């Protein structure tokens, strides 16, 4: 597990929603400038100087990646919502490595260890592609060079057992683990194990994977729609009061028949519902809602109330759960949704692609994944914020956070 350059396996070695959002940004906001910031939430985990040097070296090689002709043909056939104009753009796209600045901040008492700052800045349509591969690359290098107290033994079998358990319970789910995977090899193993489980049972369904490259490799559907940054950017550019509704409307102009799954929690789900309830026809057209923060067991009953208030048949809608899921939580949520009469699906990430035990503990202790995010920080120099349903855990400029909370009557 020695240090070496780590690159994505392909320019498609990313989550589908980065491509779908890139097309939407290209359509609506081709000239907007953006800045992204990295946050590592666990302040007691440190990087080494050598690790970050290897990370910087890897980033310097990202510009070599490009869409192949065969990948383009596959994308056009598999994802018909991508236009020829966008596929032309993606074919010409290259990572601009000078857009990313990485700084190692050494500890005062040991300069070999420290914290990390990452900033990516440039046109939104270009910088939108950095988030997922940067985090995947950093995680892989960290677990090669800093935390090496683990092994791949049993990973494929573990994924197979998890897949079997979910499928036997009738769960419909996707693999969502690119951003915080331990390595590309881990995610490859996991997808293979899940596929083996899917072929061994007739119940439940493996919908696919968020990783576009692995979907191509394994002839799976790439899965994903929209992320918080779409709502965050539009709120900053267009104003917050009706940012949720405007974000959905602009999205639907690009995807009138596909990818209509609404993410609810950028400025809190209750703020989302205020707009959603005022536009019942749009609520009918959108196929469902995605839960990504807060208490997931509160989400489905509240969604049921909203849909019933709008006179919408619950059986026509789906809730996608994607927040820190593991198998046990998915099974409990499936049971709740069955009882409520609403469809449920699950996007499971880190607990599939970064579920390891430390070797030194004899398998008794967890080898923890990096708890990191890269978020949109500003568009056209206007700060972007995320409130979410963890109302005390806000992202972005504190003054703008207070402004947005005041607009939506959030007092926490």
XYZ file of N, CA and C in Angstrom, residues 228-389:
486
model
N -27.258 18.828 -3.412
C -27.521 20.079 -2.701
C -26.964 21.298 -3.424
N -25.835 21.131 -4.116
C -25.195 22.313 -4.683
C -26.078 23.006 -5.712
N -26.963 22.280 -6.381
C -27.874 22.904 -7.336
C -28.772 23.920 -6.615
N -29.347 23.518 -5.495
C -30.215 24.401 -4.707
C -29.400 25.520 -4.060
N -28.217 25.183 -3.563
C -27.364 26.181 -2.925
C -26.970 27.279 -3.914
N -26.553 26.872 -5.110
C -26.138 27.847 -6.107
C -27.284 28.727 -6.554
N -28.445 28.133 -6.777
C -29.593 28.914 -7.235
C -30.081 29.844 -6.140
N -30.040 29.391 -4.891
C -30.405 30.275 -3.788
C -29.514 31.501 -3.745
N -28.216 31.291 -3.901
C -27.275 32.410 -3.865
C -27.447 33.336 -5.065
N -27.735 32.784 -6.238
C -27.842 33.591 -7.461
C -29.189 34.291 -7.599
N -30.255 33.613 -7.160
C -31.606 34.090 -7.462
C -32.413 34.511 -6.240
N -31.881 34.300 -5.050
C -32.632 34.609 -3.839
C -33.177 33.344 -3.201
N -33.370 33.388 -1.876
C -33.659 32.170 -1.130
C -35.135 31.876 -0.908
N -35.984 32.889 -0.929
C -37.357 32.688 -0.481
C -38.059 31.568 -1.230
N -37.846 31.518 -2.550
C -38.461 30.458 -3.364
C -37.393 29.674 -4.125
N -36.237 29.522 -3.502
C -35.117 28.841 -4.168
C -35.442 27.389 -4.479
N -36.161 26.712 -3.595
C -36.486 25.302 -3.839
C -37.349 25.149 -5.085
N -38.392 25.964 -5.174
C -39.284 25.863 -6.331
C -38.549 26.237 -7.612
N -37.751 27.302 -7.579
C -37.023 27.721 -8.769
C -36.015 26.660 -9.198
N -35.346 26.042 -8.220
C -34.381 24.981 -8.542
C -35.064 23.816 -9.242
N -36.237 23.422 -8.761
C -36.977 22.337 -9.410
C -37.426 22.750 -10.813
N -37.892 23.983 -10.960
C -38.384 24.444 -12.260
C -37.267 24.497 -13.297
N -36.112 25.032 -12.900
C -34.984 25.107 -13.829
C -34.476 23.715 -14.185
N -34.495 22.817 -13.210
C -34.083 21.437 -13.460
C -35.022 20.772 -14.460
N -36.316 20.998 -14.296
C -37.308 20.354 -15.155
C -37.225 20.880 -16.591
N -36.725 22.085 -16.771
C -36.518 22.590 -18.133
C -35.449 21.778 -18.867
N -34.483 21.262 -18.120
C -33.422 20.449 -18.716
C -33.844 18.989 -18.804
N -34.590 18.525 -17.814
C -34.993 17.115 -17.727
C -36.524 17.025 -17.587
N -37.253 17.285 -18.654
C -38.718 17.305 -18.535
C -39.351 15.937 -18.299
N -38.625 14.865 -18.599
C -39.221 13.528 -18.492
C -38.401 12.562 -17.638
N -37.246 12.996 -17.179
C -36.349 12.084 -16.460
C -35.792 12.789 -15.222
N -35.274 11.992 -14.298
C -34.489 12.508 -13.172
C -35.271 13.472 -12.292
N -36.570 13.249 -12.171
C -37.418 14.145 -11.388
C -37.607 13.584 -9.982
N -36.515 13.575 -9.246
C -36.527 13.137 -7.854
C -35.986 14.295 -7.015
N -36.803 14.841 -6.138
C -36.483 16.088 -5.455
C -35.718 15.849 -4.159
N -34.601 16.535 -4.012
C -33.838 16.546 -2.763
C -34.425 17.652 -1.889
N -34.803 17.321 -0.676
C -35.663 18.229 0.103
C -34.952 19.094 1.139
N -33.723 18.778 1.529
C -33.225 19.285 2.803
C -32.139 20.356 2.716
N -31.957 21.004 1.560
C -30.876 21.981 1.450
C -31.066 23.130 2.436
N -32.301 23.599 2.565
C -32.611 24.677 3.509
C -33.616 24.219 4.567
N -33.665 22.928 4.800
C -34.577 22.194 5.687
C -35.782 21.709 4.886
N -36.242 20.532 5.230
C -37.356 19.926 4.500
C -38.646 20.706 4.668
N -38.863 21.275 5.839
C -40.091 22.063 6.019
C -40.090 23.297 5.127
N -38.930 23.921 4.934
C -38.843 25.043 3.995
C -39.155 24.561 2.577
N -38.675 23.378 2.228
C -38.969 22.799 0.914
C -40.474 22.600 0.740
N -41.131 22.056 1.761
C -42.558 21.763 1.640
C -43.399 23.028 1.458
N -42.945 24.152 1.990
C -43.702 25.401 1.825
C -43.882 25.721 0.345
N -42.835 25.539 -0.444
C -42.938 25.739 -1.894
C -43.645 24.584 -2.587
N -43.326 23.378 -2.165
C -43.852 22.168 -2.804
C -45.375 22.156 -2.769
N -45.938 22.530 -1.633
C -47.394 22.509 -1.453
C -48.071 23.560 -2.332
N -47.342 24.625 -2.636
C -47.912 25.692 -3.457
C -47.902 25.358 -4.950
N -47.280 24.257 -5.312
C -47.178 23.878 -6.726
C -47.566 22.409 -6.896
N -48.851 22.107 -6.730
C -49.291 20.701 -6.745
C -49.041 19.986 -8.068
N -49.138 20.695 -9.188
C -48.905 20.022 -10.469
C -47.451 19.580 -10.593
N -46.551 20.418 -10.125
C -45.139 20.044 -10.120
C -44.915 18.861 -9.174
N -45.564 18.880 -8.035
C -45.439 17.784 -7.078
C -45.923 16.470 -7.689
N -46.926 16.551 -8.527
C -47.421 15.336 -9.189
C -46.424 14.835 -10.233
N -45.791 15.755 -10.932
C -44.862 15.344 -11.993
C -43.586 14.726 -11.420
N -43.106 15.258 -10.327
C -41.873 14.734 -9.740
C -42.153 13.384 -9.092
N -41.294 12.415 -9.381
C -41.598 11.024 -9.026
C -41.393 10.699 -7.553
N -40.665 11.556 -6.833
C -40.459 11.252 -5.422
C -39.541 12.244 -4.749
N -39.112 11.886 -3.543
C -38.325 12.753 -2.678
C -37.108 11.994 -2.174
N -35.999 12.729 -1.949
C -34.814 12.089 -1.367
C -34.547 12.647 0.012
N -34.376 11.752 0.990
C -34.066 12.119 2.372
C -32.576 11.965 2.589
N -31.908 13.049 3.084
C -30.461 12.990 3.205
C -29.919 13.594 4.489
N -30.779 13.968 5.421
C -30.304 14.445 6.727
C -31.462 14.413 7.711
N -31.128 14.548 9.000
C -32.168 14.510 10.021
C -32.577 13.092 10.352
N -33.711 12.964 11.009
C -34.219 11.662 11.433
C -34.989 11.018 10.281
N -34.468 9.947 9.694
C -35.150 9.347 8.542
C -36.515 8.773 8.892
N -36.711 8.411 10.150
C -37.979 7.804 10.543
C -39.090 8.848 10.720
N -38.721 10.107 10.748
C -39.702 11.196 10.754
C -40.101 11.562 9.330
N -39.219 11.288 8.384
C -39.382 11.782 7.022
C -40.589 11.180 6.315
N -40.716 9.869 6.299
C -41.785 9.230 5.518
C -43.180 9.600 6.030
N -43.440 9.582 7.341
C -44.770 10.010 7.791
C -45.100 11.445 7.392
N -44.098 12.334 7.448
C -44.353 13.728 7.054
C -44.585 13.826 5.547
N -43.818 13.099 4.753
C -44.036 13.093 3.309
C -45.431 12.575 2.969
N -45.847 11.569 3.709
C -47.188 11.009 3.503
C -48.257 12.076 3.745
N -48.095 12.864 4.814
C -49.039 13.948 5.106
C -49.091 14.956 3.962
N -47.920 15.328 3.443
C -47.863 16.330 2.374
C -48.534 15.811 1.112
N -48.226 14.591 0.735
C -48.837 14.029 -0.469
C -50.349 13.891 -0.310
N -50.796 13.481 0.864
C -52.234 13.359 1.091
C -52.913 14.720 1.046
N -52.240 15.741 1.591
C -52.774 17.101 1.540
C -52.963 17.567 0.103
N -52.078 17.120 -0.791
C -52.148 17.496 -2.196
C -53.036 16.555 -3.018
N -53.586 15.527 -2.375
C -54.437 14.577 -3.076
C -53.684 13.691 -4.038
N -52.429 13.410 -3.720
C -51.573 12.608 -4.589
C -51.514 11.176 -4.069
N -51.665 10.218 -4.967
C -51.649 8.802 -4.615
C -50.248 8.402 -4.155
N -50.124 7.920 -2.929
C -48.829 7.537 -2.372
C -48.151 6.442 -3.180
N -48.943 5.565 -3.767
C -48.374 4.429 -4.498
C -47.640 4.870 -5.761
N -47.852 6.117 -6.168
C -47.170 6.633 -7.355
C -45.836 7.300 -7.014
N -45.509 7.411 -5.730
C -44.327 8.155 -5.308
C -43.334 7.262 -4.564
N -42.072 7.688 -4.590
C -40.997 6.936 -3.942
C -40.166 7.877 -3.080
N -39.772 7.377 -1.925
C -38.795 8.075 -1.097
C -37.462 7.349 -1.233
N -36.414 8.105 -1.563
C -35.059 7.564 -1.612
C -34.342 7.999 -0.341
N -33.903 7.049 0.439
C -33.120 7.335 1.641
C -31.640 7.197 1.298
N -30.829 8.209 1.701
C -29.418 8.165 1.305
C -28.473 8.698 2.386
N -28.959 8.846 3.602
C -28.141 9.463 4.650
C -27.555 8.416 5.587
N -26.253 8.164 5.462
C -25.517 7.312 6.396
C -26.226 5.977 6.638
N -26.661 5.352 5.560
C -27.409 4.106 5.682
C -26.489 2.911 5.884
N -26.984 1.959 6.652
C -26.414 0.617 6.671
C -27.564 -0.363 6.466
N -27.263 -1.634 6.451
C -28.290 -2.630 6.148
C -29.413 -2.602 7.172
N -29.082 -2.566 8.455
C -30.118 -2.609 9.498
C -31.064 -1.414 9.397
N -30.503 -0.223 9.186
C -31.351 0.964 9.084
C -32.252 0.878 7.855
N -31.714 0.389 6.749
C -32.517 0.253 5.530
C -33.684 -0.707 5.747
N -33.435 -1.801 6.441
C -34.509 -2.770 6.686
C -35.614 -2.167 7.542
N -35.247 -1.391 8.548
C -36.249 -0.753 9.415
C -37.049 0.297 8.655
N -36.371 1.062 7.799
C -37.073 2.070 7.001
C -37.987 1.423 5.971
N -37.548 0.313 5.408
C -38.393 -0.428 4.462
C -39.680 -0.878 5.152
N -39.560 -1.390 6.362
C -40.732 -1.840 7.119
C -41.677 -0.669 7.388
N -41.130 0.467 7.791
C -41.969 1.635 8.069
C -42.707 2.092 6.817
N -42.002 2.182 5.699
C -42.627 2.651 4.463
C -43.679 1.668 3.956
N -43.434 0.392 4.120
C -44.447 -0.601 3.751
C -45.726 -0.382 4.551
N -45.570 -0.113 5.833
C -46.734 0.114 6.697
C -47.466 1.403 6.333
N -46.714 2.408 5.864
C -47.316 3.686 5.475
C -47.900 3.650 4.069
N -47.533 2.640 3.292
C -48.049 2.526 1.933
C -47.349 3.410 0.928
N -46.062 3.671 1.148
C -45.295 4.488 0.219
C -44.052 3.718 -0.211
N -43.645 3.853 -1.462
C -42.493 3.127 -1.984
C -41.193 3.679 -1.387
N -40.244 2.792 -1.174
C -38.948 3.197 -0.626
C -37.824 2.602 -1.454
N -36.758 3.364 -1.575
C -35.536 2.895 -2.207
C -34.370 3.436 -1.401
N -33.184 2.843 -1.574
C -32.065 3.173 -0.702
C -30.785 3.345 -1.507
N -30.074 4.439 -1.213
C -28.750 4.663 -1.770
C -27.734 4.483 -0.664
N -26.967 3.403 -0.723
C -26.076 3.028 0.379
C -24.634 3.237 -0.051
N -23.892 4.022 0.732
C -22.561 4.419 0.330
C -21.450 3.887 1.191
N -21.046 4.681 2.188
C -19.838 4.380 2.953
C -19.889 3.020 3.637
N -21.065 2.600 4.088
C -21.144 1.308 4.781
C -20.959 0.129 3.823
N -20.932 0.403 2.525
C -20.564 -0.624 1.551
C -19.105 -0.489 1.124
N -18.651 0.729 0.816
C -17.337 0.905 0.189
C -16.237 1.339 1.149
N -16.563 1.493 2.438
C -15.507 1.804 3.406
C -15.844 1.185 4.760
N -16.174 -0.089 4.734
C -16.523 -0.832 5.951
C -15.407 -1.836 6.239
N -14.430 -1.411 7.031
C -13.255 -2.222 7.322
C -13.026 -2.311 8.827
N -12.373 -3.375 9.245
C -11.936 -3.541 10.630
C -10.424 -3.366 10.702
N -9.950 -2.891 11.831
C -8.506 -2.732 11.993
C -7.875 -4.098 12.259
N -6.766 -4.354 11.600
C -6.084 -5.637 11.782
C -5.540 -5.793 13.192
N -5.040 -4.707 13.764
C -4.402 -4.788 15.082
C -5.390 -5.136 16.189
N -6.679 -4.902 15.939
C -7.698 -5.238 16.946
C -8.237 -6.650 16.752
N -7.692 -7.359 15.785
C -8.216 -8.682 15.487
C -9.612 -8.643 14.900
N -9.960 -7.524 14.290
C -11.285 -7.385 13.692
C -12.338 -6.901 14.653
N -11.941 -6.504 15.862
C -12.923 -6.068 16.865
C -13.286 -4.594 16.718
N -12.385 -3.786 16.169
C -12.603 -2.342 16.092
C -12.744 -1.900 14.646
N -13.566 -0.872 14.451
C -13.778 -0.337 13.120
C -12.576 0.486 12.669
N -12.190 0.335 11.408
C -11.222 1.220 10.780
C -12.020 2.325 10.105
N -12.054 3.490 10.695
C -13.017 4.520 10.325
C -12.693 5.190 8.987
N -13.747 5.455 8.234
C -13.615 6.204 6.987
C -13.315 7.667 7.295
N -12.737 8.364 6.328
C -12.562 9.811 6.464
C -13.936 10.484 6.410
N -14.187 11.347 7.376
C -15.474 12.038 7.470
C -15.337 13.410 6.817
N -15.458 13.442 5.507
C -15.125 14.645 4.749
C -16.214 15.011 3.760
N -16.234 16.309 3.398
C -17.129 16.805 2.358
C -16.389 17.866 1.564
N -16.817 18.067 0.335
C -16.433 19.233 -0.449
C -17.733 19.891 -0.886
N -17.933 21.139 -0.465
C -19.197 21.833 -0.711
C -18.989 23.090 -1.544
N -20.011 23.427 -2.283
C -20.029 24.689 -3.012
C -20.027 25.828 -2.002
N -19.021 26.695 -2.059
C -18.881 27.776 -1.082
C -19.391 29.110 -1.602
N -19.282 29.343 -2.920
C -19.720 30.621 -3.475
C -19.948 30.489 -4.975
N -20.890 31.283 -5.482
C -21.090 31.441 -6.924
C -21.110 32.929 -7.214
N -20.318 33.328 -8.214
C -20.168 34.755 -8.528
C -19.901 35.579 -7.269
N -19.058 35.023 -6.407
C -18.632 35.661 -5.148
C -19.752 35.803 -4.126
N -20.900 35.180 -4.348
C -21.991 35.195 -3.375
C -21.934 33.905 -2.558
N -21.891 34.002 -1.233
C -21.737 32.794 -0.415
C -22.918 31.845 -0.537
N -22.616 30.554 -0.563
C -23.625 29.492 -0.618
C -23.705 28.817 0.744
N -24.912 28.435 1.134
C -25.093 27.791 2.436
C -25.993 26.575 2.311
N -25.846 25.684 3.286
C -26.717 24.518 3.416
C -27.162 24.441 4.869
N -28.463 24.360 5.071
C -29.015 24.269 6.432
C -29.254 22.811 6.804
N -29.884 22.069 5.932
C -30.218 20.651 6.097
C -31.201 20.442 7.238
N -31.502 19.186 7.536
C -32.422 18.865 8.634
C -31.697 18.595 9.940
